[in-house]
């Protein structure tokens, strides 16, 4: 068999070496294939221990949840089937106070009209003069409170807001300066405030006095003006008891105090009319002058 001279062993070796060199340049170094060791098989005994440990842990968690659930049921016993569902954290409903209307036969204050209501251990007499919607006239609202409990109404602003809501749904738009006024009953705490309703807005001075008879309310001047401090003090100072009214001894002693000299009496005293001397009536009619005729 005849061989070609260009396909001898040396030529094939050179071609193989050149091909290997080209592959190394293109693919980079080639790591030898080394067989990796296989993972060791887990013994059956260790697998059983792992499964048993997970089972015990799950059982412990279930037991703990059961104990917590039983304690929750003991803390919140179920309601009977007949009762309606009530949320656990719902605020309890507070029943409004039960007032009873009574005769307003204890206090008087000028031309103010009275209304009274009472409940256990508490009586309120409300005296009102004028109307809030009538801007041309003063508006007065005074509440006389008889109670055996100490004053727990909080600040004057809280008292004003509560009394304004009771007076036909008024609200406090703003408050101004605070101060005190002297009355025959003691120091009167005051604050300037703007009271509003759906249609009107008025500038008023609210007041409160803590004594044997607690006094609360406000006075509004006409035409959007604030009332004079002396007018507020004298309005409270003129509060009195109706003739024959049965009031507690401390309240009677309070109302019996002498009124301030700076406040004029509510009804001016009438004086007897002194007849004036009659004057001669002067007429503007011209007199006719008569002359004697001349003698011959």
mmCIF file of C-alpha atoms in Angstrom:
data_model
loop_
_atom_site.group_PDB
_atom_site.id
_atom_site.type_symbol
_atom_site.label_atom_id
_atom_site.label_comp_id
_atom_site.label_asym_id
_atom_site.label_seq_id
_atom_site.Cartn_x
_atom_site.Cartn_y
_atom_site.Cartn_z
ATOM 1 C CA UNK A 1 0.000 0.000 0.000
ATOM 2 C CA UNK A 2 1.453 3.315 -1.025
ATOM 3 C CA UNK A 3 1.387 6.288 1.340
ATOM 4 C CA UNK A 4 1.274 9.904 0.302
ATOM 5 C CA UNK A 5 4.367 11.767 1.420
ATOM 6 C CA UNK A 6 2.350 14.809 2.778
ATOM 7 C CA UNK A 7 0.346 12.678 5.263
ATOM 8 C CA UNK A 8 3.111 11.120 7.283
ATOM 9 C CA UNK A 9 3.179 10.813 11.064
ATOM 10 C CA UNK A 10 5.228 13.930 11.609
ATOM 11 C CA UNK A 11 2.807 16.043 9.597
ATOM 12 C CA UNK A 12 -0.159 14.690 11.577
ATOM 13 C CA UNK A 13 1.598 15.399 14.893
ATOM 14 C CA UNK A 14 2.322 18.977 13.831
ATOM 15 C CA UNK A 15 -1.300 19.482 12.784
ATOM 16 C CA UNK A 16 -2.560 18.125 16.105
ATOM 17 C CA UNK A 17 -0.188 20.384 18.037
ATOM 18 C CA UNK A 18 -1.323 23.448 16.078
ATOM 19 C CA UNK A 19 -4.995 22.562 16.637
ATOM 20 C CA UNK A 20 -4.433 22.150 20.382
ATOM 21 C CA UNK A 21 -2.665 25.522 20.525
ATOM 22 C CA UNK A 22 -5.548 27.238 18.745
ATOM 23 C CA UNK A 23 -8.087 25.641 21.138
ATOM 24 C CA UNK A 24 -6.121 26.804 24.175
ATOM 25 C CA UNK A 25 -6.096 30.366 22.909
ATOM 26 C CA UNK A 26 -9.844 30.341 22.242
ATOM 27 C CA UNK A 27 -11.095 28.404 25.276
ATOM 28 C CA UNK A 28 -8.437 29.099 27.848
ATOM 29 C CA UNK A 29 -6.805 26.520 30.051
ATOM 30 C CA UNK A 30 -8.726 23.330 30.432
ATOM 31 C CA UNK A 31 -8.898 21.825 33.899
ATOM 32 C CA UNK A 32 -8.483 18.111 34.049
ATOM 33 C CA UNK A 33 -11.630 16.212 34.787
ATOM 34 C CA UNK A 34 -11.307 14.894 38.302
ATOM 35 C CA UNK A 35 -14.086 12.736 39.668
ATOM 36 C CA UNK A 36 -15.825 14.361 42.679
ATOM 37 C CA UNK A 37 -16.625 12.314 45.753
ATOM 38 C CA UNK A 38 -20.289 11.488 46.163
ATOM 39 C CA UNK A 39 -22.209 12.734 49.234
ATOM 40 C CA UNK A 40 -22.383 10.273 51.997
ATOM 41 C CA UNK A 41 -25.716 8.694 52.426
ATOM 42 C CA UNK A 42 -27.543 9.808 55.595
ATOM 43 C CA UNK A 43 -27.961 6.987 58.002
ATOM 44 C CA UNK A 44 -31.565 5.998 58.610
ATOM 45 C CA UNK A 45 -31.207 6.487 62.355
ATOM 46 C CA UNK A 46 -30.278 10.255 62.100
ATOM 47 C CA UNK A 47 -33.213 10.892 59.721
ATOM 48 C CA UNK A 48 -35.605 9.356 62.220
ATOM 49 C CA UNK A 49 -34.204 11.560 64.977
ATOM 50 C CA UNK A 50 -34.699 14.704 62.913
ATOM 51 C CA UNK A 51 -38.318 13.819 62.103
ATOM 52 C CA UNK A 52 -39.001 13.003 65.753
ATOM 53 C CA UNK A 53 -37.552 16.341 66.901
ATOM 54 C CA UNK A 54 -39.757 18.307 64.490
ATOM 55 C CA UNK A 55 -42.818 16.385 65.631
ATOM 56 C CA UNK A 56 -42.094 17.104 69.300
ATOM 57 C CA UNK A 57 -41.575 20.836 68.571
ATOM 58 C CA UNK A 58 -44.869 21.085 66.664
ATOM 59 C CA UNK A 59 -46.706 19.341 69.504
ATOM 60 C CA UNK A 60 -45.211 21.788 72.026
ATOM 61 C CA UNK A 61 -46.360 24.804 69.971
ATOM 62 C CA UNK A 62 -49.890 23.391 69.647
ATOM 63 C CA UNK A 63 -50.045 22.779 73.409
ATOM 64 C CA UNK A 64 -48.920 26.356 74.138
ATOM 65 C CA UNK A 65 -51.574 27.824 71.822
ATOM 66 C CA UNK A 66 -54.236 25.680 73.494
ATOM 67 C CA UNK A 67 -53.240 26.984 76.938
ATOM 68 C CA UNK A 68 -53.362 30.619 75.750
ATOM 69 C CA UNK A 69 -56.774 30.086 74.149
ATOM 70 C CA UNK A 70 -58.197 28.601 77.352
ATOM 71 C CA UNK A 71 -56.918 31.544 79.408
ATOM 72 C CA UNK A 72 -58.524 33.981 76.922
ATOM 73 C CA UNK A 73 -61.854 32.186 77.232
ATOM 74 C CA UNK A 74 -61.667 32.406 81.026
ATOM 75 C CA UNK A 75 -60.887 36.135 80.857
ATOM 76 C CA UNK A 76 -63.764 36.828 78.457
ATOM 77 C CA UNK A 77 -66.663 34.501 79.245
ATOM 78 C CA UNK A 78 -69.075 34.059 76.345
ATOM 79 C CA UNK A 79 -72.287 36.054 76.385
ATOM 80 C CA UNK A 80 -75.580 34.198 76.643
ATOM 81 C CA UNK A 81 -77.406 33.504 73.446
ATOM 82 C CA UNK A 82 -80.266 35.845 74.359
ATOM 83 C CA UNK A 83 -78.037 38.922 74.802
ATOM 84 C CA UNK A 84 -77.112 41.095 71.857
ATOM 85 C CA UNK A 85 -73.520 41.246 70.718
ATOM 86 C CA UNK A 86 -71.523 44.036 72.366
ATOM 87 C CA UNK A 87 -67.962 44.840 71.238
ATOM 88 C CA UNK A 88 -65.438 44.166 73.942
ATOM 89 C CA UNK A 89 -63.881 47.628 73.897
ATOM 90 C CA UNK A 90 -67.049 49.644 73.269
ATOM 91 C CA UNK A 91 -67.501 52.595 75.632
ATOM 92 C CA UNK A 92 -70.413 52.075 78.037
ATOM 93 C CA UNK A 93 -73.456 54.176 77.248
ATOM 94 C CA UNK A 94 -74.041 56.922 79.826
ATOM 95 C CA UNK A 95 -77.676 57.705 80.446
ATOM 96 C CA UNK A 96 -78.464 61.436 80.431
ATOM 97 C CA UNK A 97 -79.415 62.921 83.798
ATOM 98 C CA UNK A 98 -83.069 62.677 84.651
ATOM 99 C CA UNK A 99 -84.300 66.240 85.206
ATOM 100 C CA UNK A 100 -87.690 67.184 86.586
ATOM 101 C CA UNK A 101 -89.257 70.541 85.794
ATOM 102 C CA UNK A 102 -90.297 72.503 88.890
ATOM 103 C CA UNK A 103 -91.738 75.931 89.562
ATOM 104 C CA UNK A 104 -89.307 78.823 89.233
ATOM 105 C CA UNK A 105 -90.323 80.383 92.546
ATOM 106 C CA UNK A 106 -86.999 81.217 94.213
ATOM 107 C CA UNK A 107 -85.051 83.950 92.423
ATOM 108 C CA UNK A 108 -85.677 87.180 90.565
ATOM 109 C CA UNK A 109 -83.544 89.435 88.393
ATOM 110 C CA UNK A 110 -85.240 92.439 86.834
ATOM 111 C CA UNK A 111 -87.499 91.510 83.931
ATOM 112 C CA UNK A 112 -85.848 88.117 83.403
ATOM 113 C CA UNK A 113 -88.088 85.094 83.033
ATOM 114 C CA UNK A 114 -87.305 82.003 85.077
ATOM 115 C CA UNK A 115 -87.227 78.282 84.484
ATOM 116 C CA UNK A 116 -86.174 75.653 87.017
ATOM 117 C CA UNK A 117 -85.312 71.981 86.971
ATOM 118 C CA UNK A 118 -84.164 69.605 89.661
ATOM 119 C CA UNK A 119 -82.725 66.153 90.210
ATOM 120 C CA UNK A 120 -81.295 64.266 93.167
ATOM 121 C CA UNK A 121 -79.102 66.707 95.102
ATOM 122 C CA UNK A 122 -79.123 69.397 92.396
ATOM 123 C CA UNK A 123 -81.348 72.306 91.378
ATOM 124 C CA UNK A 124 -80.829 74.809 88.570
ATOM 125 C CA UNK A 125 -82.786 78.029 88.107
ATOM 126 C CA UNK A 126 -82.264 79.732 84.736
ATOM 127 C CA UNK A 127 -83.091 83.430 84.388
ATOM 128 C CA UNK A 128 -83.201 84.832 80.843
ATOM 129 C CA UNK A 129 -83.725 88.391 79.622
ATOM 130 C CA UNK A 130 -83.878 89.299 75.950
ATOM 131 C CA UNK A 131 -83.217 87.074 72.949
ATOM 132 C CA UNK A 132 -79.943 86.079 71.339
ATOM 133 C CA UNK A 133 -81.171 86.873 67.818
ATOM 134 C CA UNK A 134 -82.253 90.444 68.718
ATOM 135 C CA UNK A 135 -79.056 92.444 68.261
ATOM 136 C CA UNK A 136 -80.610 95.738 69.340
ATOM 137 C CA UNK A 137 -81.255 94.637 72.939
ATOM 138 C CA UNK A 138 -79.111 93.109 75.699
ATOM 139 C CA UNK A 139 -79.203 89.377 76.204
ATOM 140 C CA UNK A 140 -78.733 87.870 79.657
ATOM 141 C CA UNK A 141 -78.654 84.261 80.756
ATOM 142 C CA UNK A 142 -77.904 83.430 84.386
ATOM 143 C CA UNK A 143 -78.024 79.945 85.934
ATOM 144 C CA UNK A 144 -78.233 79.679 89.728
ATOM 145 C CA UNK A 145 -77.069 76.223 90.866
ATOM 146 C CA UNK A 146 -77.881 74.764 94.268
ATOM 147 C CA UNK A 147 -75.850 71.656 94.994
ATOM 148 C CA UNK A 148 -74.272 69.917 97.952
ATOM 149 C CA UNK A 149 -71.374 68.654 95.805
ATOM 150 C CA UNK A 150 -68.182 70.699 95.361
ATOM 151 C CA UNK A 151 -67.589 72.467 92.078
ATOM 152 C CA UNK A 152 -66.167 70.006 89.559
ATOM 153 C CA UNK A 153 -66.958 71.752 86.277
ATOM 154 C CA UNK A 154 -63.354 72.442 85.327
ATOM 155 C CA UNK A 155 -62.308 75.686 83.669
ATOM 156 C CA UNK A 156 -64.536 78.646 82.901
ATOM 157 C CA UNK A 157 -64.267 77.875 79.178
ATOM 158 C CA UNK A 158 -65.641 74.349 79.732
ATOM 159 C CA UNK A 159 -68.526 75.765 81.761
ATOM 160 C CA UNK A 160 -69.256 78.366 79.074
ATOM 161 C CA UNK A 161 -69.230 75.788 76.269
ATOM 162 C CA UNK A 162 -71.615 73.495 78.153
ATOM 163 C CA UNK A 163 -74.035 76.282 79.076
ATOM 164 C CA UNK A 164 -73.954 77.673 75.530
ATOM 165 C CA UNK A 165 -74.901 74.274 74.106
ATOM 166 C CA UNK A 166 -77.825 74.112 76.523
ATOM 167 C CA UNK A 167 -79.043 77.566 75.461
ATOM 168 C CA UNK A 168 -80.517 76.608 72.116
ATOM 169 C CA UNK A 169 -77.394 75.153 70.538
ATOM 170 C CA UNK A 170 -75.028 78.114 70.833
ATOM 171 C CA UNK A 171 -71.300 77.613 70.434
ATOM 172 C CA UNK A 172 -68.178 79.526 71.478
ATOM 173 C CA UNK A 173 -66.379 81.008 68.452
ATOM 174 C CA UNK A 174 -63.510 82.559 70.407
ATOM 175 C CA UNK A 175 -62.531 83.808 73.843
ATOM 176 C CA UNK A 176 -60.685 86.961 74.826
ATOM 177 C CA UNK A 177 -59.468 88.611 78.000
ATOM 178 C CA UNK A 178 -60.060 87.129 81.421
ATOM 179 C CA UNK A 179 -60.541 88.991 84.664
ATOM 180 C CA UNK A 180 -62.394 89.313 87.946
ATOM 181 C CA UNK A 181 -65.129 91.680 89.077
ATOM 182 C CA UNK A 182 -66.198 92.529 92.596
ATOM 183 C CA UNK A 183 -69.806 91.823 93.624
ATOM 184 C CA UNK A 184 -71.565 91.603 96.951
ATOM 185 C CA UNK A 185 -71.387 87.818 96.630
ATOM 186 C CA UNK A 186 -67.612 87.732 96.074
ATOM 187 C CA UNK A 187 -65.151 87.757 93.176
ATOM 188 C CA UNK A 188 -66.752 87.079 89.805
ATOM 189 C CA UNK A 189 -64.542 85.286 87.246
ATOM 190 C CA UNK A 190 -65.147 86.635 83.736
ATOM 191 C CA UNK A 191 -64.003 86.032 80.166
ATOM 192 C CA UNK A 192 -64.919 87.849 76.957
ATOM 193 C CA UNK A 193 -66.323 85.497 74.330
ATOM 194 C CA UNK A 194 -68.039 85.491 70.947
ATOM 195 C CA UNK A 195 -71.152 83.300 70.907
ATOM 196 C CA UNK A 196 -72.658 82.185 67.608
ATOM 197 C CA UNK A 197 -75.568 80.192 66.293
ATOM 198 C CA UNK A 198 -76.738 79.412 62.781
ATOM 199 C CA UNK A 199 -77.705 83.032 62.048
ATOM 200 C CA UNK A 200 -76.280 85.404 64.678
ATOM 201 C CA UNK A 201 -73.028 86.295 66.376
ATOM 202 C CA UNK A 202 -72.746 88.337 69.562
ATOM 203 C CA UNK A 203 -69.974 89.672 71.776
ATOM 204 C CA UNK A 204 -70.604 88.681 75.390
ATOM 205 C CA UNK A 205 -68.923 88.479 78.765
ATOM 206 C CA UNK A 206 -69.269 85.104 80.465
ATOM 207 C CA UNK A 207 -69.043 84.847 84.236
ATOM 208 C CA UNK A 208 -68.928 82.302 87.024
ATOM 209 C CA UNK A 209 -69.037 82.604 90.800
ATOM 210 C CA UNK A 210 -68.488 79.743 93.255
ATOM 211 C CA UNK A 211 -70.322 80.419 96.485
ATOM 212 C CA UNK A 212 -73.174 78.936 98.486
ATOM 213 C CA UNK A 213 -75.211 79.578 95.335
ATOM 214 C CA UNK A 214 -73.146 78.915 92.203
ATOM 215 C CA UNK A 215 -73.787 81.479 89.462
ATOM 216 C CA UNK A 216 -72.951 80.897 85.787
ATOM 217 C CA UNK A 217 -73.937 82.666 82.582
ATOM 218 C CA UNK A 218 -73.203 85.633 80.327
ATOM 219 C CA UNK A 219 -74.325 89.126 79.384
ATOM 220 C CA UNK A 220 -74.328 90.415 75.782
ATOM 221 C CA UNK A 221 -74.514 94.128 74.982
ATOM 222 C CA UNK A 222 -76.492 95.518 72.030
ATOM 223 C CA UNK A 223 -75.112 96.069 68.520
ATOM 224 C CA UNK A 224 -72.147 93.726 68.761
ATOM 225 C CA UNK A 225 -70.398 95.591 71.588
ATOM 226 C CA UNK A 226 -68.955 94.046 74.733
ATOM 227 C CA UNK A 227 -70.809 94.991 77.917
ATOM 228 C CA UNK A 228 -69.144 97.298 80.403
ATOM 229 C CA UNK A 229 -67.515 95.435 83.326
ATOM 230 C CA UNK A 230 -69.584 97.462 85.780
ATOM 231 C CA UNK A 231 -72.772 96.410 83.974
ATOM 232 C CA UNK A 232 -71.826 92.740 84.331
ATOM 233 C CA UNK A 233 -71.013 93.126 88.026
ATOM 234 C CA UNK A 234 -74.227 95.033 88.773
ATOM 235 C CA UNK A 235 -76.337 92.508 86.844
ATOM 236 C CA UNK A 236 -75.123 89.705 89.101
ATOM 237 C CA UNK A 237 -75.286 91.964 92.154
ATOM 238 C CA UNK A 238 -79.021 92.564 91.616
ATOM 239 C CA UNK A 239 -79.932 88.878 91.928
ATOM 240 C CA UNK A 240 -82.358 88.394 94.794
ATOM 241 C CA UNK A 241 -84.866 85.989 96.252
ATOM 242 C CA UNK A 242 -88.571 86.146 95.572
ATOM 243 C CA UNK A 243 -90.748 87.102 98.519
ATOM 244 C CA UNK A 244 -91.582 84.017 100.583
ATOM 245 C CA UNK A 245 -89.064 81.782 98.763
ATOM 246 C CA UNK A 246 -87.728 78.852 100.791
ATOM 247 C CA UNK A 247 -83.967 78.627 100.220
ATOM 248 C CA UNK A 248 -81.196 76.997 102.185
ATOM 249 C CA UNK A 249 -79.801 79.073 105.072
ATOM 250 C CA UNK A 250 -76.385 79.585 103.402
ATOM 251 C CA UNK A 251 -78.088 80.835 100.231
ATOM 252 C CA UNK A 252 -80.419 83.085 102.236
ATOM 253 C CA UNK A 253 -77.434 84.591 104.062
ATOM 254 C CA UNK A 254 -75.668 85.140 100.741
ATOM 255 C CA UNK A 255 -78.631 86.945 99.173
ATOM 256 C CA UNK A 256 -79.161 89.054 102.316
ATOM 257 C CA UNK A 257 -75.814 90.824 101.947
ATOM 258 C CA UNK A 258 -75.893 94.544 101.307
ATOM 259 C CA UNK A 259 -75.709 95.608 97.687
ATOM 260 C CA UNK A 260 -72.767 97.556 96.346
ATOM 261 C CA UNK A 261 -73.060 101.320 96.371
ATOM 262 C CA UNK A 262 -71.731 101.497 92.810
ATOM 263 C CA UNK A 263 -74.823 99.688 91.495
ATOM 264 C CA UNK A 264 -77.991 101.783 91.406
ATOM 265 C CA UNK A 265 -81.228 100.149 92.496
ATOM 266 C CA UNK A 266 -82.973 98.114 89.873
ATOM 267 C CA UNK A 267 -86.198 100.110 90.060
ATOM 268 C CA UNK A 268 -85.574 103.802 90.812
ATOM 269 C CA UNK A 269 -87.484 105.103 93.822
ATOM 270 C CA UNK A 270 -90.478 107.224 92.958
ATOM 271 C CA UNK A 271 -90.935 110.589 94.686
ATOM 272 C CA UNK A 272 -94.207 112.326 95.396
ATOM 273 C CA UNK A 273 -95.016 115.004 92.859
ATOM 274 C CA UNK A 274 -95.003 118.479 94.406
ATOM 275 C CA UNK A 275 -97.621 120.779 92.812
ATOM 276 C CA UNK A 276 -95.913 123.754 91.188
ATOM 277 C CA UNK A 277 -97.419 127.240 91.586
ATOM 278 C CA UNK A 278 -99.559 128.295 88.710
ATOM 279 C CA UNK A 279 -98.170 131.014 86.527
ATOM 280 C CA UNK A 280 -100.181 133.636 84.764
ATOM 281 C CA UNK A 281 -100.921 132.740 81.234
ATOM 282 C CA UNK A 282 -99.220 135.097 78.885
ATOM 283 C CA UNK A 283 -101.110 135.828 75.731
ATOM 284 C CA UNK A 284 -99.662 137.343 72.636
ATOM 285 C CA UNK A 285 -102.932 139.092 71.597
ATOM 286 C CA UNK A 286 -102.486 142.798 71.040
ATOM 287 C CA UNK A 287 -104.514 145.079 73.256
ATOM 288 C CA UNK A 288 -106.771 147.677 71.677
ATOM 289 C CA UNK A 289 -105.968 151.149 72.906
ATOM 290 C CA UNK A 290 -108.938 153.496 73.273
ATOM 291 C CA UNK A 291 -108.306 157.248 73.116
ATOM 292 C CA UNK A 292 -110.619 160.039 74.255
ATOM 293 C CA UNK A 293 -112.089 162.234 71.579
ATOM 294 C CA UNK A 294 -110.642 165.802 71.485
ATOM 295 C CA UNK A 295 -112.771 168.488 73.124
ATOM 296 C CA UNK A 296 -113.997 171.353 70.899
#
